[in-house]
XYZ file of C-alpha atoms in Angstrom:
342
model
C 93.923 121.982 86.585
C 91.564 124.203 88.591
C 92.345 122.792 92.008
C 96.064 123.183 92.017
C 97.491 124.737 95.146
C 100.372 127.173 94.789
C 101.780 127.071 98.257
C 100.890 126.726 101.968
C 98.974 130.074 102.056
C 96.539 128.868 99.494
C 93.140 128.213 101.019
C 91.822 126.117 102.519
C 94.181 126.227 105.515
C 95.001 123.005 107.313
C 93.888 122.601 110.974
C 97.439 121.810 112.158
C 98.695 124.876 110.274
C 96.279 127.074 112.152
C 97.332 125.525 115.432
C 100.920 126.569 114.860
C 99.672 130.113 114.326
C 98.422 129.875 117.928
C 101.177 127.880 119.613
C 104.243 129.885 118.340
C 102.976 133.303 119.581
C 101.803 131.703 122.840
C 105.299 130.222 123.555
C 106.924 133.573 122.772
C 104.602 135.527 124.982
C 104.884 133.070 127.845
C 108.714 133.385 127.630
C 108.698 137.179 127.558
C 106.236 137.520 130.443
C 106.858 134.480 132.690
C 110.543 133.567 132.089
C 112.613 136.463 131.027
C 111.329 138.869 133.752
C 112.026 136.330 136.492
C 115.629 135.720 135.530
C 118.494 137.789 137.020
C 119.282 140.683 134.666
C 122.680 139.340 133.928
C 121.075 136.155 132.482
C 117.815 137.591 131.297
C 119.218 139.769 128.497
C 121.515 137.233 126.780
C 119.014 134.383 127.208
C 116.201 136.417 125.881
C 118.302 137.528 122.815
C 119.310 133.983 122.034
C 115.801 132.599 122.467
C 114.226 135.369 120.327
C 116.912 134.744 117.668
C 115.848 131.097 117.284
C 112.180 132.120 117.567
C 112.448 134.625 114.724
C 114.672 132.160 112.665
C 111.950 129.528 113.001
C 109.332 132.008 111.918
C 111.386 133.212 108.994
C 112.123 129.651 107.782
C 108.525 128.583 108.274
C 107.313 131.540 106.244
C 109.647 130.811 103.263
C 108.991 127.080 103.513
C 105.252 127.834 103.318
C 105.299 130.291 100.493
C 107.811 128.462 98.367
C 106.151 126.546 95.564
C 108.037 123.156 95.141
C 106.295 122.309 91.872
C 108.181 120.313 89.296
C 109.790 122.765 86.820
C 108.441 120.851 83.756
C 104.865 121.121 85.163
C 105.426 124.786 85.801
C 106.655 125.313 82.238
C 103.590 123.370 80.885
C 101.202 125.550 82.874
C 102.999 128.701 81.896
C 102.885 127.737 78.172
C 99.231 126.755 78.550
C 98.480 130.096 80.069
C 100.464 131.839 77.411
C 98.616 130.001 74.748
C 95.234 131.040 76.181
C 96.461 134.615 76.372
C 97.600 134.544 72.713
C 94.212 133.198 71.603
C 92.624 136.072 73.545
C 94.925 138.595 71.859
C 97.099 138.961 74.888
C 100.863 139.173 75.379
C 102.977 136.246 74.353
C 105.226 136.563 77.406
C 105.081 133.900 80.107
C 102.573 134.609 82.804
C 104.240 136.675 85.612
C 102.676 134.402 88.204
C 105.180 131.716 87.159
C 108.133 134.066 86.752
C 107.970 136.277 89.808
C 110.564 135.638 92.470
C 110.075 136.597 96.136
C 112.889 138.716 97.439
C 113.549 141.403 100.005
C 112.336 139.660 103.138
C 113.671 141.183 106.361
C 116.029 138.430 107.296
C 117.060 137.315 103.774
C 120.700 136.751 104.912
C 119.478 133.694 106.866
C 118.756 131.873 103.586
C 120.635 128.507 103.569
C 123.411 128.416 100.983
C 122.366 124.960 99.816
C 119.015 126.445 98.714
C 120.626 128.354 95.852
C 121.841 125.090 94.275
C 118.842 122.863 95.081
C 115.920 125.238 94.732
C 114.582 125.559 91.188
C 111.853 127.896 92.240
C 110.894 130.269 95.008
C 107.360 131.655 95.180
C 106.614 130.326 91.712
C 109.757 131.526 89.909
C 111.773 129.480 87.438
C 115.472 129.151 87.474
C 116.462 128.932 83.831
C 119.849 127.347 84.373
C 118.422 124.719 86.726
C 115.537 124.008 84.434
C 117.842 123.519 81.425
C 119.929 121.097 83.448
C 116.840 119.198 84.408
C 115.765 118.832 80.787
C 118.390 116.161 80.364
C 117.003 113.998 83.215
C 114.496 111.216 82.631
C 110.818 112.056 82.562
C 107.551 110.260 83.017
C 103.951 111.097 82.239
C 101.646 112.204 85.087
C 98.065 111.377 84.234
C 96.763 113.745 86.917
C 98.796 116.762 85.643
C 98.420 115.591 81.993
C 102.024 116.364 81.121
C 105.612 115.068 81.302
C 107.375 115.580 84.621
C 110.828 114.592 85.987
C 111.108 110.951 87.031
C 111.918 112.078 90.588
C 108.730 114.060 90.936
C 105.681 112.734 92.751
C 102.103 113.848 92.547
C 100.657 115.200 95.799
C 96.947 114.505 96.189
C 96.629 117.452 98.703
C 98.157 120.111 96.360
C 97.099 118.380 93.129
C 100.484 118.853 91.472
C 103.708 117.098 90.917
C 106.537 118.115 93.303
C 110.286 117.973 92.348
C 112.119 115.467 94.578
C 109.003 115.019 96.683
C 109.681 114.431 100.411
C 106.343 114.662 102.073
C 103.265 116.953 102.463
C 103.594 118.803 105.746
C 100.256 119.434 107.432
C 101.832 121.873 109.862
C 102.926 124.194 106.984
C 100.054 123.154 104.654
C 102.574 122.704 101.823
C 104.547 119.976 100.037
C 108.139 119.674 101.024
C 110.375 119.107 97.964
C 113.736 120.175 96.483
C 112.768 123.827 96.457
C 111.919 124.206 100.179
C 113.475 121.241 101.947
C 116.509 123.314 103.080
C 114.028 125.689 104.805
C 112.189 122.789 106.337
C 115.431 121.328 107.740
C 116.326 124.693 109.147
C 112.969 124.910 110.826
C 113.697 121.733 112.741
C 116.992 123.057 114.061
C 115.650 126.468 114.918
C 112.606 125.149 116.830
C 114.737 122.569 118.594
C 117.051 125.203 120.020
C 114.172 127.507 120.803
C 112.279 124.895 122.756
C 115.413 123.643 124.494
C 116.392 127.028 125.768
C 112.838 127.694 126.841
C 112.459 124.385 128.720
C 115.897 124.581 130.511
C 115.227 128.135 131.724
C 111.667 127.197 132.940
C 113.060 124.193 134.813
C 115.715 126.328 136.450
C 113.088 128.906 137.546
C 110.800 126.352 138.989
C 113.703 124.438 140.933
C 114.990 127.779 142.183
C 111.654 128.800 143.619
C 111.426 125.444 145.492
C 114.974 125.267 146.866
C 115.966 128.900 147.246
C 114.974 130.879 150.401
C 114.320 133.929 148.261
C 111.356 133.340 145.925
C 112.458 134.788 142.650
C 108.814 134.655 141.413
C 108.043 137.471 143.829
C 109.984 139.829 141.593
C 107.581 139.290 138.694
C 106.423 142.778 137.911
C 106.618 143.427 141.687
C 103.295 141.529 142.000
C 104.484 138.998 144.722
C 102.628 136.093 143.198
C 105.365 133.541 142.758
C 102.788 130.640 143.023
C 101.176 131.836 139.826
C 104.484 132.190 138.095
C 105.640 128.738 139.092
C 102.235 127.229 138.123
C 102.364 128.729 134.626
C 105.972 127.600 134.165
C 105.143 124.127 135.371
C 102.258 123.849 132.862
C 104.485 125.092 129.954
C 107.217 122.796 131.061
C 104.949 119.823 130.287
C 103.761 121.338 126.983
C 107.290 122.241 125.924
C 108.653 118.850 126.826
C 106.066 117.181 124.642
C 106.731 119.558 121.764
C 110.483 119.134 122.112
C 110.290 115.368 122.185
C 108.243 115.412 118.883
C 110.571 117.812 117.256
C 113.660 115.895 118.315
C 112.245 112.698 117.004
C 111.560 114.379 113.641
C 115.017 115.946 113.522
C 116.656 112.672 114.324
C 114.672 110.968 111.556
C 115.684 113.549 108.978
C 119.336 113.389 110.119
C 119.137 109.650 109.303
C 117.498 110.378 105.901
C 120.128 112.919 104.942
C 122.946 110.391 105.982
C 121.413 107.788 103.704
C 120.502 110.276 100.895
C 116.872 109.445 100.963
C 113.642 111.455 101.016
C 110.792 110.661 103.400
C 108.803 109.166 100.493
C 111.738 107.024 99.397
C 112.150 105.785 102.975
C 108.406 104.903 103.207
C 108.611 103.091 99.894
C 111.720 101.106 101.034
C 110.190 100.325 104.423
C 107.092 99.057 102.837
C 109.066 96.919 100.406
C 111.053 95.409 103.312
C 107.931 94.583 105.276
C 106.306 92.951 102.280
C 109.473 90.979 101.718
C 109.580 89.964 105.447
C 105.869 88.916 105.281
C 106.622 86.874 102.204
C 109.503 85.150 103.901
C 107.490 84.436 107.031
C 104.572 82.973 105.015
C 107.010 80.751 103.090
C 108.734 79.655 106.257
C 105.418 78.836 107.911
C 104.386 76.776 104.865
C 107.708 74.915 104.864
C 107.433 74.279 108.568
C 103.887 72.842 108.333
C 105.091 70.480 105.562
C 108.127 69.449 107.616
C 105.982 68.795 110.736
C 103.550 66.688 108.589
C 106.446 64.651 107.089
C 108.072 64.194 110.489
C 104.706 62.856 111.934
C 104.141 60.623 108.993
C 107.649 59.199 109.374
C 107.029 58.849 113.168
C 109.791 61.269 113.952
C 107.949 62.784 116.931
C 110.999 64.370 118.433
C 111.741 66.252 115.220
C 108.094 67.344 114.889
C 108.111 68.602 118.495
C 111.319 70.563 117.828
C 109.843 72.115 114.746
C 106.726 73.103 116.630
C 108.479 74.412 119.714
C 111.063 76.454 117.801
C 108.315 78.253 115.913
C 106.446 79.100 119.136
C 109.471 80.086 121.249
C 111.802 81.465 118.592
C 114.673 79.121 119.344
C 116.684 79.703 116.116
C 119.768 77.959 117.431
C 118.156 74.584 117.540
C 115.621 75.049 114.723
C 115.939 72.186 112.260
C 114.794 74.502 109.435
C 117.516 77.099 110.184
C 120.420 75.231 108.407
C 118.179 74.744 105.356
C 117.375 78.460 105.239
C 120.974 79.464 105.532
C 121.941 77.056 102.782
C 119.198 78.479 100.545
C 120.367 82.058 101.205
C 123.941 81.069 100.380
C 122.838 79.521 97.129
C 121.043 82.720 96.188
C 124.068 84.783 96.954
C 126.395 82.540 94.979
C 124.108 82.167 91.914
C 124.624 85.794 90.608
C 128.410 85.492 90.980
C 128.538 82.260 89.072
C-alpha cells in the first residue's frame, strides 16, 4: 500500500489545513496587539491569560489530533507483520517495525490529555496498545479489498488516507487527517477550546468598539500611546465580523457533535442513517403519488368529481386533515405495526 497516509502531517497538505496555519496565529496576534493593550490593566491580564489558555489548548489538541494515526489495529498489525516478513527475507531483525510501535510522549502540555482517550485510543502516533488490540480481536471482522486484509467491522476505508480507520467518524480537511476512535477525544476537545477562545475574543472586541463610541474618553488612544483609536476600532470591527463567522461555524459543528454523542453515533453513521431515511421518504412519496393518480383516475371514471378535486387539491396544498388518502395510509401503517406482534 504505497499511498497510505500515516497522519495529518503526511504530505500533501490540504488547502484548508494550511489556512488554519495562517488564521490561528493571526487571531492570536490581533488579540495581543489590538485587544489586550486597549483593555484596562485590571481586565487585560486575566482576560489575556484565559484567552491564551484556550488558544494554547486548541493548538495542543489540534497537534495531537493531527499526528495521531487512527488506523484500524488489525490493519496496523498486518502492515507490521508484512514489514517484518520483508525484513526477515532480507536478513533483518524479526522484531516489529518501530514505526508501528513508537508512541509519542513528552509533549509540553501532556496533562491536558482527555481521560477518555486512554480507554478509547488504541494508538497514538502509530503505536499499538496490546491490551486494546487483544480485546478487539474478539470483535467481528470484515475484508477490505483496498487494504487487502481483515479489519474490524466498525472500521471504514478512507479514500483520502487510503487506509481503514477504527470507528471512522469523518475525514477532517482542516486537520488533513481522519477522525476515528484514536483521536476523536482530541477533536471534540478542539471544538470546545476554539469555541471559548473565539467567544472571549469576540466579546472583548465588541466591548472595545462600543466603549470607543459611547465613552467620552477614547480608550483606543492609549494603544501604545499612538493616539490612533480610529485604526484600533477599524481593525477590531473587521475582526469582529471574521470572528463572528468563525464562531458561528464552530458552534454549529459543536452542536452537531453534541447531538451525535447523545445518540451514540459517529458522523459517518449519521450520514448513512440520514441517507436511508431520505431514500425511504422518497419511496413513500413516490408510492403515495402513484396511489393518488390511481385514485383520481378511478374517481373521474366513476364520475366522483368532488372526490377527484379533493384528491388533487390536497396534494397541491398539503391539506392532510381532509385528504381522502390519509385514513388509508394510517390504516396501512397500523397493519404494518401489528403484523410483527401477531
